[in-house]
Amino acid sequence: MKKVALITGATSGLGLAYAKEYAKKGYNLIITGRREDKIKENGKKIEERYHVTVKVVIVDLAYKKGVDILLNEMKEDEIEVLINNAGFGLKPVFSNTTKEDIDRIMYLQMNAVVILTRNILNQMLVRNRGTIINISSDGAFAVMPRNVLYSSTKLFILNFTEGLYLELIDTNIKVQVVCPGFIDSDFHQSAGMNVVKKKKGFMKFVAPEKIVEMAMKDMKKGKIISVPGVNTKIVCWIAKFLPRKLFYKFVIRFTKKRLKKLNR
Ligand SMILES: NC(=O)c1ccc[n+]([C@@H]2O[C@H](COP(=O)([O-])OP(=O)(O)OC[C@H]3O[C@@H](n4cnc5c(N)ncnc54)[C@H](OP(=O)(O)O)[C@@H]3O)[C@@H](O)[C@H]2O)c1
């Protein structure tokens, strides 16, 4: 019997790249998203190309109802790999964020991650086998204006995953948290953010397949926190080791420059 990988948010970007990676390894997939036509089409392409089965679950995981539907859909499946990837960004500054967006981002990027992990971990513990990959962000290290709630939820994911690693130290369950920088995906467009996707230089946008490749290499090396790419490592290093006053100056200068460039 083929092993099963569950990937949330596999309609596009990083989730889709992970779906292809695990299909290539011979895993059957359960993938989730809300853009029905797009995810079903991608699921079909993966089935044809990699000769695996792909179960597509259309759910909004920013609400309890969506998480309940997903748990019900997968209750018969033995999940070998869980990738908590679904996520979105918010454009406005915190003070202009609506109550609904606050609830959605916190539910999707914290509650849903915790509930899915808790459920699937139960089966993994019985088999004493499995892999949990949680997608965080370099924002977990470097909070920026207009990114406050997003970064805070990603910091939660980072801390949650490290804690899990420590609790699971005597098991065969692998845990990893991936903290990418800019990804060339649908992320910014979906959030209505006006960005220029730089392909070169510092803070460039990286292909999701490349991020997966680097994170998988880190997994093989046993790295619990994967910060894929040199540029992203530099950002995290600056945020971690620069004295806070200097870090704030750096962030404010960077943000002002970026906003000026985008003419906002
Ligand atoms: N893009 C970046 O620069 C960047 C940087 C660091 C970390 N990340 C993280 O990487 C992960 C993947 O993002 P990406 O860059 O690949 O962006 P993406 O192409 O927009 O993919 C996000 C995925 O999440 C799903 N999703 C969003 N909201 C959802 C909801 N409420 N319920 C269910 N699914 C939802 C989307 O599917 P539907 O739209 O079909 O629902 C999509 O499949 C996210 O966790 C993001 O925070 C991104």
mmCIF file of C-alpha atoms and ligand atoms in Angstrom:
data_model
loop_
_atom_site.group_PDB
_atom_site.id
_atom_site.type_symbol
_atom_site.label_atom_id
_atom_site.label_comp_id
_atom_site.label_asym_id
_atom_site.label_seq_id
_atom_site.Cartn_x
_atom_site.Cartn_y
_atom_site.Cartn_z
ATOM 1 C CA MET A 1 0.000 0.000 0.000
ATOM 2 C CA LYS A 2 1.284 3.482 -0.896
ATOM 3 C CA LYS A 3 1.956 5.934 1.921
ATOM 4 C CA VAL A 4 -0.195 9.070 2.190
ATOM 5 C CA ALA A 5 0.949 12.701 2.453
ATOM 6 C CA LEU A 6 -1.545 15.388 3.484
ATOM 7 C CA ILE A 7 -0.672 18.884 2.279
ATOM 8 C CA THR A 8 -2.830 21.867 3.167
ATOM 9 C CA GLY A 9 -2.967 24.710 0.660
ATOM 10 C CA ALA A 10 -1.699 22.848 -2.384
ATOM 11 C CA THR A 11 -3.597 24.837 -5.029
ATOM 12 C CA SER A 12 -0.464 26.797 -5.926
ATOM 13 C CA GLY A 13 3.008 27.799 -4.773
ATOM 14 C CA LEU A 14 4.870 25.924 -2.080
ATOM 15 C CA GLY A 15 2.045 23.478 -1.274
ATOM 16 C CA LEU A 16 1.784 22.443 -4.914
ATOM 17 C CA ALA A 17 5.574 22.031 -5.102
ATOM 18 C CA TYR A 18 5.481 19.781 -1.996
ATOM 19 C CA ALA A 19 2.595 17.800 -3.525
ATOM 20 C CA LYS A 20 4.671 17.115 -6.647
ATOM 21 C CA GLU A 21 7.739 16.231 -4.564
ATOM 22 C CA TYR A 22 5.883 13.622 -2.491
ATOM 23 C CA ALA A 23 4.026 12.261 -5.550
ATOM 24 C CA LYS A 24 7.440 11.831 -7.212
ATOM 25 C CA LYS A 25 8.474 9.802 -4.161
ATOM 26 C CA GLY A 26 5.415 7.558 -4.722
ATOM 27 C CA TYR A 27 3.070 8.889 -2.036
ATOM 28 C CA ASN A 28 -0.684 9.089 -2.528
ATOM 29 C CA LEU A 29 -1.868 12.584 -1.664
ATOM 30 C CA ILE A 30 -4.618 14.399 0.160
ATOM 31 C CA ILE A 31 -4.504 18.064 -0.820
ATOM 32 C CA THR A 32 -6.649 20.983 0.281
ATOM 33 C CA GLY A 33 -7.548 24.411 -1.048
ATOM 34 C CA ARG A 34 -10.486 26.664 -1.882
ATOM 35 C CA ARG A 35 -9.950 27.440 -5.572
ATOM 36 C CA GLU A 36 -11.759 24.320 -6.737
ATOM 37 C CA ASP A 37 -11.060 24.321 -10.493
ATOM 38 C CA LYS A 38 -7.363 25.068 -10.090
ATOM 39 C CA ILE A 39 -6.633 22.512 -7.358
ATOM 40 C CA LYS A 40 -8.656 19.767 -9.095
ATOM 41 C CA GLU A 41 -6.822 20.391 -12.360
ATOM 42 C CA ASN A 42 -3.455 20.260 -10.576
ATOM 43 C CA GLY A 43 -4.516 17.093 -8.735
ATOM 44 C CA LYS A 44 -5.422 15.413 -12.016
ATOM 45 C CA LYS A 45 -2.093 16.393 -13.601
ATOM 46 C CA ILE A 46 -0.208 14.944 -10.616
ATOM 47 C CA GLU A 47 -2.161 11.648 -10.835
ATOM 48 C CA GLU A 48 -1.388 11.303 -14.544
ATOM 49 C CA ARG A 49 2.258 12.228 -14.256
ATOM 50 C CA TYR A 50 3.246 10.315 -11.097
ATOM 51 C CA HIS A 51 0.705 7.422 -11.075
ATOM 52 C CA VAL A 52 -0.511 8.101 -7.553
ATOM 53 C CA THR A 53 -4.002 8.887 -6.254
ATOM 54 C CA VAL A 54 -4.852 12.444 -5.235
ATOM 55 C CA LYS A 55 -7.830 13.165 -2.988
ATOM 56 C CA VAL A 56 -8.802 16.833 -3.231
ATOM 57 C CA VAL A 57 -10.659 18.344 -0.284
ATOM 58 C CA ILE A 58 -12.177 21.768 -0.898
ATOM 59 C CA VAL A 59 -12.167 23.510 2.460
ATOM 60 C CA ASP A 60 -11.581 26.883 4.021
ATOM 61 C CA LEU A 61 -9.281 26.057 6.923
ATOM 62 C CA ALA A 62 -9.618 29.534 8.381
ATOM 63 C CA TYR A 63 -12.824 28.297 10.052
ATOM 64 C CA LYS A 64 -13.469 25.444 12.475
ATOM 65 C CA LYS A 65 -16.064 24.019 10.080
ATOM 66 C CA GLY A 66 -13.391 23.592 7.372
ATOM 67 C CA VAL A 67 -11.005 21.803 9.735
ATOM 68 C CA ASP A 68 -13.835 19.491 10.890
ATOM 69 C CA ILE A 69 -14.686 18.611 7.264
ATOM 70 C CA LEU A 70 -11.029 17.785 6.542
ATOM 71 C CA LEU A 71 -10.690 15.626 9.681
ATOM 72 C CA ASN A 72 -13.809 13.731 8.658
ATOM 73 C CA GLU A 73 -12.559 13.262 5.072
ATOM 74 C CA MET A 74 -9.259 11.748 6.224
ATOM 75 C CA LYS A 75 -10.457 9.662 9.166
ATOM 76 C CA GLU A 76 -9.885 6.361 7.300
ATOM 77 C CA ASP A 77 -6.449 7.352 5.969
ATOM 78 C CA GLU A 78 -3.101 6.576 7.513
ATOM 79 C CA ILE A 79 -1.185 9.807 7.113
ATOM 80 C CA GLU A 80 2.569 9.312 6.885
ATOM 81 C CA VAL A 81 3.435 12.941 6.141
ATOM 82 C CA LEU A 82 1.585 16.077 7.246
ATOM 83 C CA ILE A 83 2.520 19.435 5.735
ATOM 84 C CA ASN A 84 0.782 22.401 7.354
ATOM 85 C CA ASN A 85 1.320 24.847 4.528
ATOM 86 C CA ALA A 86 -1.913 26.809 3.930
ATOM 87 C CA GLY A 87 -1.397 30.456 4.701
ATOM 88 C CA PHE A 88 -2.106 33.972 3.513
ATOM 89 C CA GLY A 89 -0.925 37.496 4.111
ATOM 90 C CA LEU A 90 -2.786 40.692 4.949
ATOM 91 C CA LYS A 91 -2.204 43.994 3.182
ATOM 92 C CA PRO A 92 -3.374 46.628 5.689
ATOM 93 C CA VAL A 93 -1.545 47.854 8.766
ATOM 94 C CA PHE A 94 -2.796 46.177 11.961
ATOM 95 C CA SER A 95 -5.006 49.093 13.005
ATOM 96 C CA ASN A 96 -6.948 48.826 9.731
ATOM 97 C CA THR A 97 -7.342 45.048 9.812
ATOM 98 C CA THR A 98 -10.935 43.841 10.055
ATOM 99 C CA LYS A 99 -12.119 41.593 12.884
ATOM 100 C CA GLU A 100 -12.914 38.893 10.325
ATOM 101 C CA ASP A 101 -9.394 38.956 8.850
ATOM 102 C CA ILE A 102 -7.872 38.873 12.339
ATOM 103 C CA ASP A 103 -9.923 35.773 13.201
ATOM 104 C CA ARG A 104 -9.188 34.098 9.850
ATOM 105 C CA ILE A 105 -5.418 34.536 9.876
ATOM 106 C CA MET A 106 -5.098 33.485 13.519
ATOM 107 C CA TYR A 107 -7.345 30.437 13.030
ATOM 108 C CA LEU A 108 -5.633 29.238 9.829
ATOM 109 C CA GLN A 109 -2.062 29.851 10.937
ATOM 110 C CA MET A 110 -2.415 28.677 14.526
ATOM 111 C CA ASN A 111 -5.604 26.748 15.436
ATOM 112 C CA ALA A 112 -5.834 24.721 12.224
ATOM 113 C CA VAL A 113 -2.130 23.816 12.432
ATOM 114 C CA VAL A 114 -2.479 22.698 16.046
ATOM 115 C CA ILE A 115 -5.716 20.718 15.551
ATOM 116 C CA LEU A 116 -4.511 18.893 12.431
ATOM 117 C CA THR A 117 -1.168 18.130 14.042
ATOM 118 C CA ARG A 118 -2.815 16.849 17.238
ATOM 119 C CA ASN A 119 -5.111 14.498 15.316
ATOM 120 C CA ILE A 120 -2.532 13.119 12.927
ATOM 121 C CA LEU A 121 0.163 12.857 15.580
ATOM 122 C CA ASN A 122 -2.095 10.421 17.450
ATOM 123 C CA GLN A 123 -1.948 7.958 14.553
ATOM 124 C CA MET A 124 1.759 8.572 14.004
ATOM 125 C CA LEU A 125 2.510 7.788 17.644
ATOM 126 C CA VAL A 126 0.713 4.413 17.374
ATOM 127 C CA ARG A 127 2.919 3.513 14.390
ATOM 128 C CA ASN A 128 5.929 5.328 15.870
ATOM 129 C CA ARG A 129 6.596 6.768 12.423
ATOM 130 C CA GLY A 130 5.797 9.894 10.417
ATOM 131 C CA THR A 131 6.871 13.365 9.343
ATOM 132 C CA ILE A 132 5.366 16.739 10.217
ATOM 133 C CA ILE A 133 6.486 19.782 8.236
ATOM 134 C CA ASN A 134 5.146 23.180 9.264
ATOM 135 C CA ILE A 135 5.544 26.201 7.020
ATOM 136 C CA SER A 136 6.556 29.339 8.865
ATOM 137 C CA SER A 137 8.400 32.317 7.352
ATOM 138 C CA ASP A 138 11.480 34.497 7.782
ATOM 139 C CA GLY A 139 8.851 36.853 9.223
ATOM 140 C CA ALA A 140 8.956 34.669 12.346
ATOM 141 C CA PHE A 141 12.417 36.137 12.967
ATOM 142 C CA ALA A 142 12.000 39.559 11.366
ATOM 143 C CA VAL A 143 8.715 41.311 12.051
ATOM 144 C CA MET A 144 8.001 44.269 9.782
ATOM 145 C CA PRO A 145 5.350 46.972 9.542
ATOM 146 C CA ARG A 146 2.284 45.731 7.574
ATOM 147 C CA ASN A 147 3.204 42.199 8.532
ATOM 148 C CA VAL A 148 2.500 42.224 12.252
ATOM 149 C CA LEU A 149 -0.201 39.553 12.632
ATOM 150 C CA TYR A 150 1.237 37.403 9.876
ATOM 151 C CA SER A 151 4.699 37.381 11.486
ATOM 152 C CA SER A 152 3.234 36.713 14.911
ATOM 153 C CA THR A 153 1.356 33.620 13.711
ATOM 154 C CA LYS A 154 4.505 32.409 11.939
ATOM 155 C CA LEU A 155 6.482 32.852 15.176
ATOM 156 C CA PHE A 156 3.853 30.693 16.861
ATOM 157 C CA ILE A 157 4.412 27.987 14.229
ATOM 158 C CA LEU A 158 8.184 28.141 14.750
ATOM 159 C CA ASN A 159 7.907 27.817 18.519
ATOM 160 C CA PHE A 160 5.190 25.137 18.290
ATOM 161 C CA THR A 161 7.339 23.003 15.986
ATOM 162 C CA GLU A 162 10.473 23.279 18.101
ATOM 163 C CA GLY A 163 8.431 22.291 21.147
ATOM 164 C CA LEU A 164 7.030 19.288 19.279
ATOM 165 C CA TYR A 165 10.525 18.238 18.268
ATOM 166 C CA LEU A 166 11.605 18.257 21.894
ATOM 167 C CA GLU A 167 8.543 16.296 23.037
ATOM 168 C CA LEU A 168 8.996 13.707 20.271
ATOM 169 C CA ILE A 169 12.728 13.250 20.756
ATOM 170 C CA ASP A 170 12.382 9.573 21.772
ATOM 171 C CA THR A 171 10.133 8.657 18.829
ATOM 172 C CA ASN A 172 10.752 8.057 15.129
ATOM 173 C CA ILE A 173 8.531 10.996 14.175
ATOM 174 C CA LYS A 174 10.414 13.679 12.268
ATOM 175 C CA VAL A 175 9.522 17.328 12.672
ATOM 176 C CA GLN A 176 10.648 20.327 10.658
ATOM 177 C CA VAL A 177 9.715 23.997 10.412
ATOM 178 C CA VAL A 178 10.494 25.774 7.145
ATOM 179 C CA CYS A 179 11.083 29.543 7.217
ATOM 180 C CA PRO A 180 11.342 30.810 3.647
ATOM 181 C CA GLY A 181 11.853 34.360 2.389
ATOM 182 C CA PHE A 182 9.986 35.628 -0.685
ATOM 183 C CA ILE A 183 8.468 32.843 -2.784
ATOM 184 C CA ASP A 184 7.382 33.247 -6.402
ATOM 185 C CA SER A 185 3.801 32.078 -5.796
ATOM 186 C CA ASP A 186 0.212 33.410 -5.738
ATOM 187 C CA PHE A 187 0.691 34.702 -2.175
ATOM 188 C CA HIS A 188 1.137 38.443 -2.794
ATOM 189 C CA GLN A 189 -1.438 38.627 -5.589
ATOM 190 C CA SER A 190 -4.035 36.830 -3.424
ATOM 191 C CA ALA A 191 -3.465 39.419 -0.686
ATOM 192 C CA GLY A 192 -3.826 42.274 -3.170
ATOM 193 C CA MET A 193 -0.214 43.308 -2.541
ATOM 194 C CA ASN A 194 1.483 45.282 -5.253
ATOM 195 C CA VAL A 195 4.968 43.724 -5.454
ATOM 196 C CA VAL A 196 7.738 43.653 -8.004
ATOM 197 C CA LYS A 197 9.049 40.086 -7.993
ATOM 198 C CA LYS A 198 12.816 40.549 -8.127
ATOM 199 C CA LYS A 199 14.528 37.536 -9.698
ATOM 200 C CA LYS A 200 18.056 38.540 -8.631
ATOM 201 C CA GLY A 201 19.870 40.075 -5.686
ATOM 202 C CA PHE A 202 19.008 40.482 -2.020
ATOM 203 C CA MET A 203 15.441 39.487 -1.074
ATOM 204 C CA LYS A 204 14.712 38.005 -4.486
ATOM 205 C CA PHE A 205 11.686 35.796 -5.130
ATOM 206 C CA VAL A 206 12.594 32.107 -5.214
ATOM 207 C CA ALA A 207 10.752 29.336 -7.089
ATOM 208 C CA PRO A 208 8.686 27.136 -4.721
ATOM 209 C CA GLU A 209 10.355 23.990 -6.125
ATOM 210 C CA LYS A 210 13.755 25.390 -5.101
ATOM 211 C CA ILE A 211 12.494 26.050 -1.559
ATOM 212 C CA VAL A 212 11.252 22.441 -1.320
ATOM 213 C CA GLU A 213 14.588 21.136 -2.622
ATOM 214 C CA MET A 214 16.558 23.114 -0.011
ATOM 215 C CA ALA A 215 14.173 22.200 2.832
ATOM 216 C CA MET A 216 14.354 18.500 1.931
ATOM 217 C CA LYS A 217 18.167 18.689 1.974
ATOM 218 C CA ASP A 218 17.953 20.262 5.429
ATOM 219 C CA MET A 219 15.593 17.470 6.511
ATOM 220 C CA LYS A 220 18.161 14.869 5.436
ATOM 221 C CA LYS A 221 20.782 16.695 7.510
ATOM 222 C CA GLY A 222 18.398 16.563 10.482
ATOM 223 C CA LYS A 223 17.836 20.346 10.627
ATOM 224 C CA ILE A 224 14.708 21.160 12.608
ATOM 225 C CA ILE A 225 14.600 24.784 11.472
ATOM 226 C CA SER A 226 15.125 25.132 7.744
ATOM 227 C CA VAL A 227 15.873 28.632 6.481
ATOM 228 C CA PRO A 228 16.197 28.015 2.749
ATOM 229 C CA GLY A 229 18.685 30.164 0.800
ATOM 230 C CA VAL A 230 21.604 32.421 1.680
ATOM 231 C CA ASN A 231 19.635 35.683 1.437
ATOM 232 C CA THR A 232 16.961 34.454 3.825
ATOM 233 C CA LYS A 233 19.633 33.181 6.215
ATOM 234 C CA ILE A 234 21.154 36.697 6.216
ATOM 235 C CA VAL A 235 17.764 38.277 7.010
ATOM 236 C CA CYS A 236 17.223 35.858 9.909
ATOM 237 C CA TRP A 237 20.766 36.388 11.121
ATOM 238 C CA ILE A 238 20.333 40.206 11.098
ATOM 239 C CA ALA A 239 17.034 39.892 12.995
ATOM 240 C CA LYS A 240 18.506 37.511 15.559
ATOM 241 C CA PHE A 241 21.860 39.080 16.291
ATOM 242 C CA LEU A 242 21.628 42.802 15.493
ATOM 243 C CA PRO A 243 21.030 44.931 18.615
ATOM 244 C CA ARG A 244 17.264 45.701 18.625
ATOM 245 C CA LYS A 245 17.697 49.468 18.076
ATOM 246 C CA LEU A 246 19.786 48.846 14.966
ATOM 247 C CA PHE A 247 17.344 46.198 13.767
ATOM 248 C CA TYR A 248 14.424 48.650 14.070
ATOM 249 C CA LYS A 249 16.397 51.270 12.094
ATOM 250 C CA PHE A 250 17.154 48.692 9.398
ATOM 251 C CA VAL A 251 13.498 47.600 9.143
ATOM 252 C CA ILE A 252 12.118 51.151 9.060
ATOM 253 C CA ARG A 253 14.577 52.209 6.362
ATOM 254 C CA PHE A 254 13.833 49.067 4.325
ATOM 255 C CA THR A 255 10.048 49.524 4.626
ATOM 256 C CA LYS A 256 10.119 53.222 3.682
ATOM 257 C CA LYS A 257 12.292 52.476 0.652
ATOM 258 C CA ARG A 258 9.995 49.661 -0.426
ATOM 259 C CA LEU A 259 6.826 51.707 -0.032
ATOM 260 C CA LYS A 260 8.395 54.610 -1.970
ATOM 261 C CA LYS A 261 9.301 52.223 -4.774
ATOM 262 C CA LEU A 262 5.743 50.892 -4.884
ATOM 263 C CA ASN A 263 4.447 54.481 -4.811
ATOM 264 C CA ARG A 264 2.099 53.909 -1.894
HETATM 265 N N1 LIG B 1 5.065 33.807 -0.683
HETATM 266 C C1 LIG B 1 5.974 34.161 0.203
HETATM 267 O O1 LIG B 1 6.742 35.091 -0.036
HETATM 268 C C2 LIG B 1 6.090 33.379 1.500
HETATM 269 C C3 LIG B 1 7.200 33.633 2.320
HETATM 270 C C4 LIG B 1 7.335 32.905 3.502
HETATM 271 C C5 LIG B 1 6.390 31.958 3.852
HETATM 272 N N2 LIG B 1 5.319 31.745 3.025
HETATM 273 C C6 LIG B 1 4.346 30.739 3.450
HETATM 274 O O2 LIG B 1 4.342 29.675 2.515
HETATM 275 C C7 LIG B 1 3.066 29.025 2.538
HETATM 276 C C8 LIG B 1 2.591 28.843 1.127
HETATM 277 O O3 LIG B 1 2.385 30.103 0.526
HETATM 278 P P1 LIG B 1 2.718 30.384 -0.999
HETATM 279 O O4 LIG B 1 3.777 31.402 -1.055
HETATM 280 O O5 LIG B 1 2.911 29.123 -1.728
HETATM 281 O O6 LIG B 1 1.374 31.136 -1.463
HETATM 282 P P2 LIG B 1 0.135 30.656 -2.354
HETATM 283 O O7 LIG B 1 0.561 30.278 -3.728
HETATM 284 O O8 LIG B 1 -0.873 31.743 -2.211
HETATM 285 O O9 LIG B 1 -0.360 29.356 -1.595
HETATM 286 C C9 LIG B 1 -1.090 29.416 -0.403
HETATM 287 C C10 LIG B 1 -1.938 28.176 -0.308
HETATM 288 O O10 LIG B 1 -2.725 28.251 0.877
HETATM 289 C C11 LIG B 1 -4.087 28.049 0.546
HETATM 290 N N3 LIG B 1 -4.939 28.829 1.429
HETATM 291 C C12 LIG B 1 -4.900 30.154 1.680
HETATM 292 N N4 LIG B 1 -5.877 30.501 2.538
HETATM 293 C C13 LIG B 1 -6.555 29.365 2.819
HETATM 294 C C14 LIG B 1 -7.674 29.055 3.628
HETATM 295 N N5 LIG B 1 -8.326 29.999 4.312
HETATM 296 N N6 LIG B 1 -8.109 27.768 3.697
HETATM 297 C C15 LIG B 1 -7.479 26.819 2.986
HETATM 298 N N7 LIG B 1 -6.410 27.035 2.204
HETATM 299 C C16 LIG B 1 -5.960 28.298 2.126
HETATM 300 C C17 LIG B 1 -4.215 28.510 -0.911
HETATM 301 O O11 LIG B 1 -5.241 27.798 -1.587
HETATM 302 P P3 LIG B 1 -6.652 28.444 -2.001
HETATM 303 O O12 LIG B 1 -6.391 29.859 -2.375
HETATM 304 O O13 LIG B 1 -7.133 27.575 -3.117
HETATM 305 O O14 LIG B 1 -7.463 28.297 -0.765
HETATM 306 C C18 LIG B 1 -2.890 28.075 -1.493
HETATM 307 O O15 LIG B 1 -2.941 26.747 -1.904
HETATM 308 C C19 LIG B 1 2.152 29.899 3.402
HETATM 309 O O16 LIG B 1 2.055 29.347 4.689
HETATM 310 C C20 LIG B 1 2.897 31.221 3.469
HETATM 311 O O17 LIG B 1 2.608 31.917 4.647
HETATM 312 C C21 LIG B 1 5.145 32.425 1.870
#
